[in-house]
C-alpha positions as a LaTeX table, in Angstrom:
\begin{tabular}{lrrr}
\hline
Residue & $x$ (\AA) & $y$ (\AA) & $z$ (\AA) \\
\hline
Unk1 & 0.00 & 0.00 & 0.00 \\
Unk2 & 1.93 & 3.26 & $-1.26$ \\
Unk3 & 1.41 & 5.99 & 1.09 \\
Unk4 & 3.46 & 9.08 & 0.94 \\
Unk5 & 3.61 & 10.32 & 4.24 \\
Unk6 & 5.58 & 14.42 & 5.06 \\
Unk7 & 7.03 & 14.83 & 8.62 \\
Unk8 & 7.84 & 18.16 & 9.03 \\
Unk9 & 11.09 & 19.37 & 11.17 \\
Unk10 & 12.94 & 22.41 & 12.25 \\
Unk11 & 16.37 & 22.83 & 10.71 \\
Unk12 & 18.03 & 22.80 & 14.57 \\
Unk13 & 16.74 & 21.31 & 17.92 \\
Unk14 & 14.12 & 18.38 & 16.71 \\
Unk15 & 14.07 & 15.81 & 18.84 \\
Unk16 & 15.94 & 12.65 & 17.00 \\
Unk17 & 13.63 & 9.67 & 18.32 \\
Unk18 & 10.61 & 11.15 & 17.46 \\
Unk19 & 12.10 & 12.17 & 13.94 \\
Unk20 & 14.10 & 8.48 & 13.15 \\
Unk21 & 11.50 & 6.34 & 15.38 \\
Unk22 & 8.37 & 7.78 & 13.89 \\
Unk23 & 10.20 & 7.51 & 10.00 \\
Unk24 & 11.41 & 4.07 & 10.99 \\
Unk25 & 7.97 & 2.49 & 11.89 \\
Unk26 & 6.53 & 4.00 & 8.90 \\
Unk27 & 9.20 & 3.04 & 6.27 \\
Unk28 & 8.93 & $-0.52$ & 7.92 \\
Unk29 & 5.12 & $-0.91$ & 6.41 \\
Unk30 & 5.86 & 0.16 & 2.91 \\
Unk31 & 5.43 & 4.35 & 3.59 \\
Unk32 & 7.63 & 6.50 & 1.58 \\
Unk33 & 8.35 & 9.59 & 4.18 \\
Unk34 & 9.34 & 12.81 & 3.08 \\
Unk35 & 11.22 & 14.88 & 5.14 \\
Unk36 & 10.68 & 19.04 & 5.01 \\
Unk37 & 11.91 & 22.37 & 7.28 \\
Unk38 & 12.42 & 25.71 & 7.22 \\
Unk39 & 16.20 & 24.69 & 5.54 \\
Unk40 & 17.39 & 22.83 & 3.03 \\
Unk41 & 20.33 & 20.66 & 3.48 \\
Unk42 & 21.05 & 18.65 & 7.11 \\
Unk43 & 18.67 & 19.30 & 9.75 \\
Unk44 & 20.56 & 19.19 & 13.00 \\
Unk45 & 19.06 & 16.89 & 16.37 \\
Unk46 & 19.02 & 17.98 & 19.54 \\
Unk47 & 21.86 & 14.98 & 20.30 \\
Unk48 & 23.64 & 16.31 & 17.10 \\
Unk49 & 22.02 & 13.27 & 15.04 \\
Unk50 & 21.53 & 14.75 & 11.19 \\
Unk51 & 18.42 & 14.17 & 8.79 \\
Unk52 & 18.23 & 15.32 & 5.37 \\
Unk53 & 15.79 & 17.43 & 4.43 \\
Unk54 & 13.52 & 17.02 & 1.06 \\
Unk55 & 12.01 & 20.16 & 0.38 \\
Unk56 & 11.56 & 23.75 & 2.55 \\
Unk57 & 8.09 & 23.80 & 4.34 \\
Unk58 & 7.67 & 26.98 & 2.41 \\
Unk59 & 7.42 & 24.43 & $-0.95$ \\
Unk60 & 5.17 & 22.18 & 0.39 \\
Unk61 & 2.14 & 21.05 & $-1.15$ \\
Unk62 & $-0.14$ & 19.39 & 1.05 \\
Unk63 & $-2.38$ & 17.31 & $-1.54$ \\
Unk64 & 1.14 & 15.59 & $-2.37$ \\
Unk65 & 0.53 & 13.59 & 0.72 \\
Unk66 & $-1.46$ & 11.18 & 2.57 \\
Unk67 & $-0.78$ & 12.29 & 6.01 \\
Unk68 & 1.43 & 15.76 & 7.41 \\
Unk69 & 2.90 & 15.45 & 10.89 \\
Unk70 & 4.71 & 18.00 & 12.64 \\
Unk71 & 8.29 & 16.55 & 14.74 \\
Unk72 & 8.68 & 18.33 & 18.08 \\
Unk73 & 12.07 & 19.31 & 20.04 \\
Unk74 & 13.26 & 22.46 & 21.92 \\
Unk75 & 13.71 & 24.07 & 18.36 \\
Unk76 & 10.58 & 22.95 & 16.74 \\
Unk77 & 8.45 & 26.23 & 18.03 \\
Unk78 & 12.01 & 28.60 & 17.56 \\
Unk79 & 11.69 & 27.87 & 13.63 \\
Unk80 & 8.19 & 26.17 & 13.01 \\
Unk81 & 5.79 & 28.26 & 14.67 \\
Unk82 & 4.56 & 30.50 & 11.79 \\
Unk83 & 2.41 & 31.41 & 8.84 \\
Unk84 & 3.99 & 29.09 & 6.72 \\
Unk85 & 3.32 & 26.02 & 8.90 \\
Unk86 & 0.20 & 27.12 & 9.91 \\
Unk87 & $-1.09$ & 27.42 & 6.58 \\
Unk88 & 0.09 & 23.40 & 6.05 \\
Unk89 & $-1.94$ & 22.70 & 9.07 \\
Unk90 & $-5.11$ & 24.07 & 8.38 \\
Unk91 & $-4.78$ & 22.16 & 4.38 \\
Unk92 & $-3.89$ & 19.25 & 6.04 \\
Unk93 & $-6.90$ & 18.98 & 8.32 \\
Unk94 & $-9.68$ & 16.53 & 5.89 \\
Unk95 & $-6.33$ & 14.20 & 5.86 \\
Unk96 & $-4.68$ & 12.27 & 8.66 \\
Unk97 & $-2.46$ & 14.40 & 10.50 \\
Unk98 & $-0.70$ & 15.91 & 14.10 \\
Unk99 & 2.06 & 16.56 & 15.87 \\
Unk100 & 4.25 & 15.06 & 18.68 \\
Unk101 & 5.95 & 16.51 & 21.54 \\
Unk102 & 5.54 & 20.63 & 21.86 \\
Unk103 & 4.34 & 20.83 & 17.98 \\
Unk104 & 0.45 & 20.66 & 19.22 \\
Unk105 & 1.29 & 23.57 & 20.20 \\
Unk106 & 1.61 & 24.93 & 16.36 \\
Unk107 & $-1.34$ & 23.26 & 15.47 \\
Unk108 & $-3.34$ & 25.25 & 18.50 \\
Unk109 & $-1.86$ & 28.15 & 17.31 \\
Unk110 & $-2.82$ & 27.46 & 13.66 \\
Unk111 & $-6.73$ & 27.28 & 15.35 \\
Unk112 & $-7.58$ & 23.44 & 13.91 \\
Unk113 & $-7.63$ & 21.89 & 17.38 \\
Unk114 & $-11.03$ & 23.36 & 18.35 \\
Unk115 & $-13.82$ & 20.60 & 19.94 \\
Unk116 & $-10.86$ & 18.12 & 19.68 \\
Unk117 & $-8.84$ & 15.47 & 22.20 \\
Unk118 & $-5.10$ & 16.70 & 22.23 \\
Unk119 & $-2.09$ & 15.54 & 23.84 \\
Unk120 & 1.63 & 16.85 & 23.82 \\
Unk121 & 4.25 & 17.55 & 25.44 \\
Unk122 & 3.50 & 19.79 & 28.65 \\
Unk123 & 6.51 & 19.96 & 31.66 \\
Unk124 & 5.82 & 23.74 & 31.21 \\
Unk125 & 1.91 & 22.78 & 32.70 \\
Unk126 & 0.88 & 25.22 & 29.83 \\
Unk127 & $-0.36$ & 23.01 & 27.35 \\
Unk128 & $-3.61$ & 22.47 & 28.72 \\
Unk129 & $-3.96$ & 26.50 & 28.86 \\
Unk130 & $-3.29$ & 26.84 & 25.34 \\
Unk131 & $-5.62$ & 24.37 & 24.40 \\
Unk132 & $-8.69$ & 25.48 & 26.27 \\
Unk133 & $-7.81$ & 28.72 & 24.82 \\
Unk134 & $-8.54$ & 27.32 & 21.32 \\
Unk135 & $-11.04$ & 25.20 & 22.55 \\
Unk136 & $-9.59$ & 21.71 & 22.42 \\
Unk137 & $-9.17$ & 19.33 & 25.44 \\
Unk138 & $-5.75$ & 18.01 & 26.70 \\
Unk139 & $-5.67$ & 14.57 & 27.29 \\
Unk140 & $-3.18$ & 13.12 & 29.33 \\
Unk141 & $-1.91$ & 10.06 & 27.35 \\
Unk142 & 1.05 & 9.08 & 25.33 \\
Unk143 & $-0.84$ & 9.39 & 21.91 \\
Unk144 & $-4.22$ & 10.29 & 21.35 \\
Unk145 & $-6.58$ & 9.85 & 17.99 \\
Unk146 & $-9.30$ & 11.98 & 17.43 \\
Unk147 & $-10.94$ & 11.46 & 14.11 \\
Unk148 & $-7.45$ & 11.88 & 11.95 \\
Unk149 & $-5.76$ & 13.96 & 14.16 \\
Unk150 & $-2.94$ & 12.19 & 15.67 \\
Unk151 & $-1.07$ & 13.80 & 18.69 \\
Unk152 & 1.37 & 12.65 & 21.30 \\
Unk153 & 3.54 & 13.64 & 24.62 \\
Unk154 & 6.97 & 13.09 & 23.25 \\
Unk155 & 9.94 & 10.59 & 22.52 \\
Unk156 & 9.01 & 7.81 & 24.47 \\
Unk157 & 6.02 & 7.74 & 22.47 \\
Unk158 & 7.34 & 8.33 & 19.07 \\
Unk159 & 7.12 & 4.90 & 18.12 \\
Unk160 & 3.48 & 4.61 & 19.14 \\
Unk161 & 3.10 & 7.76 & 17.56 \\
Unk162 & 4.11 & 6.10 & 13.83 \\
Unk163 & 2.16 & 2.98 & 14.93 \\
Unk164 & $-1.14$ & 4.97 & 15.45 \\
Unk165 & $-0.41$ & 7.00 & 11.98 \\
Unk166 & 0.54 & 3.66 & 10.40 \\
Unk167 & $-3.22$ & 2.23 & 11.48 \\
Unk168 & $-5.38$ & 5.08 & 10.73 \\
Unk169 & $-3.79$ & 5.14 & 6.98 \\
Unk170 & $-4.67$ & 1.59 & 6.77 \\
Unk171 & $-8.08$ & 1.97 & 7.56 \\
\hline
\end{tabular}
């Protein structure tokens, strides 16, 4: 089954297991995953790890693709929260996709979480703020579905995270 899948990244600070864990899961059933952030060339880890990068987010077209997913990490909201990727997420939203980590947060920000069950990452205790603000719910659990919205709390659940995108394409 040939499903082209686009996890989005920012060029420094994403975190590396949910990048390579999430890819790794899907690649494993068949996916083809591109990669895409606000640079071209090597996006850099938090740990230093590498990942190439496909196209800018700026190029992106979101019909391309079967499912958009946004990686987290302490850089994700430094170079991802913006117009550009908001205007991805708010395409992307009659498709499966979601974030992991601290990207909900870009997603509440883009204003496509409202009346929906969100998790993410939230050591801060301001994610569940941000998402009454918009009108969504935080639910605290590694990943949670809602329709085809697909969010979870971070890298221990990045491979759950691919799992749960890897079932609701299959569906």
């Amino acid at each position: 089954m040939f499903k082209k899948i686009l996890l989005i990244i920012a060029s420094e600070g994403f975190r590396q297991e949910e990048y390579f864990e999430t890819k790794k899961v899907l690649e494993s059933v068949g996916f083809v995953v591109v990669t895409a952030s606000d640079a071209m060339g090597k996006a850099v880890a938090k740990d230093g790890s590498l990942a190439s990068v496909d196209l800018l987010v700026g190029d992106v077209n979101v019909a391309d693709y079967d499912g958009i997913f946004f990686v987290g990490g302490p850089g994700a909201l430094a170079h991802l929260d913006n117009e550009k990727s908001y205007q991805i997420a708010n395409l992307s939203v009659n498709k499966p996709h979601g974030a992991i980590c601290i990207s909900p947060r870009i997603l509440a920000h883009a204003g496509i979480l409202k009346n929906k069950k969100v998790t993410g990452w939230d050591k801060d205790e301001e994610l569940a703020g941000i998402l009454d603000s918009v009108g969504a719910e935080y639910v605290k659990k590694s990943v949670v579905v809602d329709g085809n919205l697909i969010t979870a709390n971070g890298p221990e659940a990045a491979k759950e995270f691919g799992e749960a995108i890897v079932k609701l394409l299959k569906t």
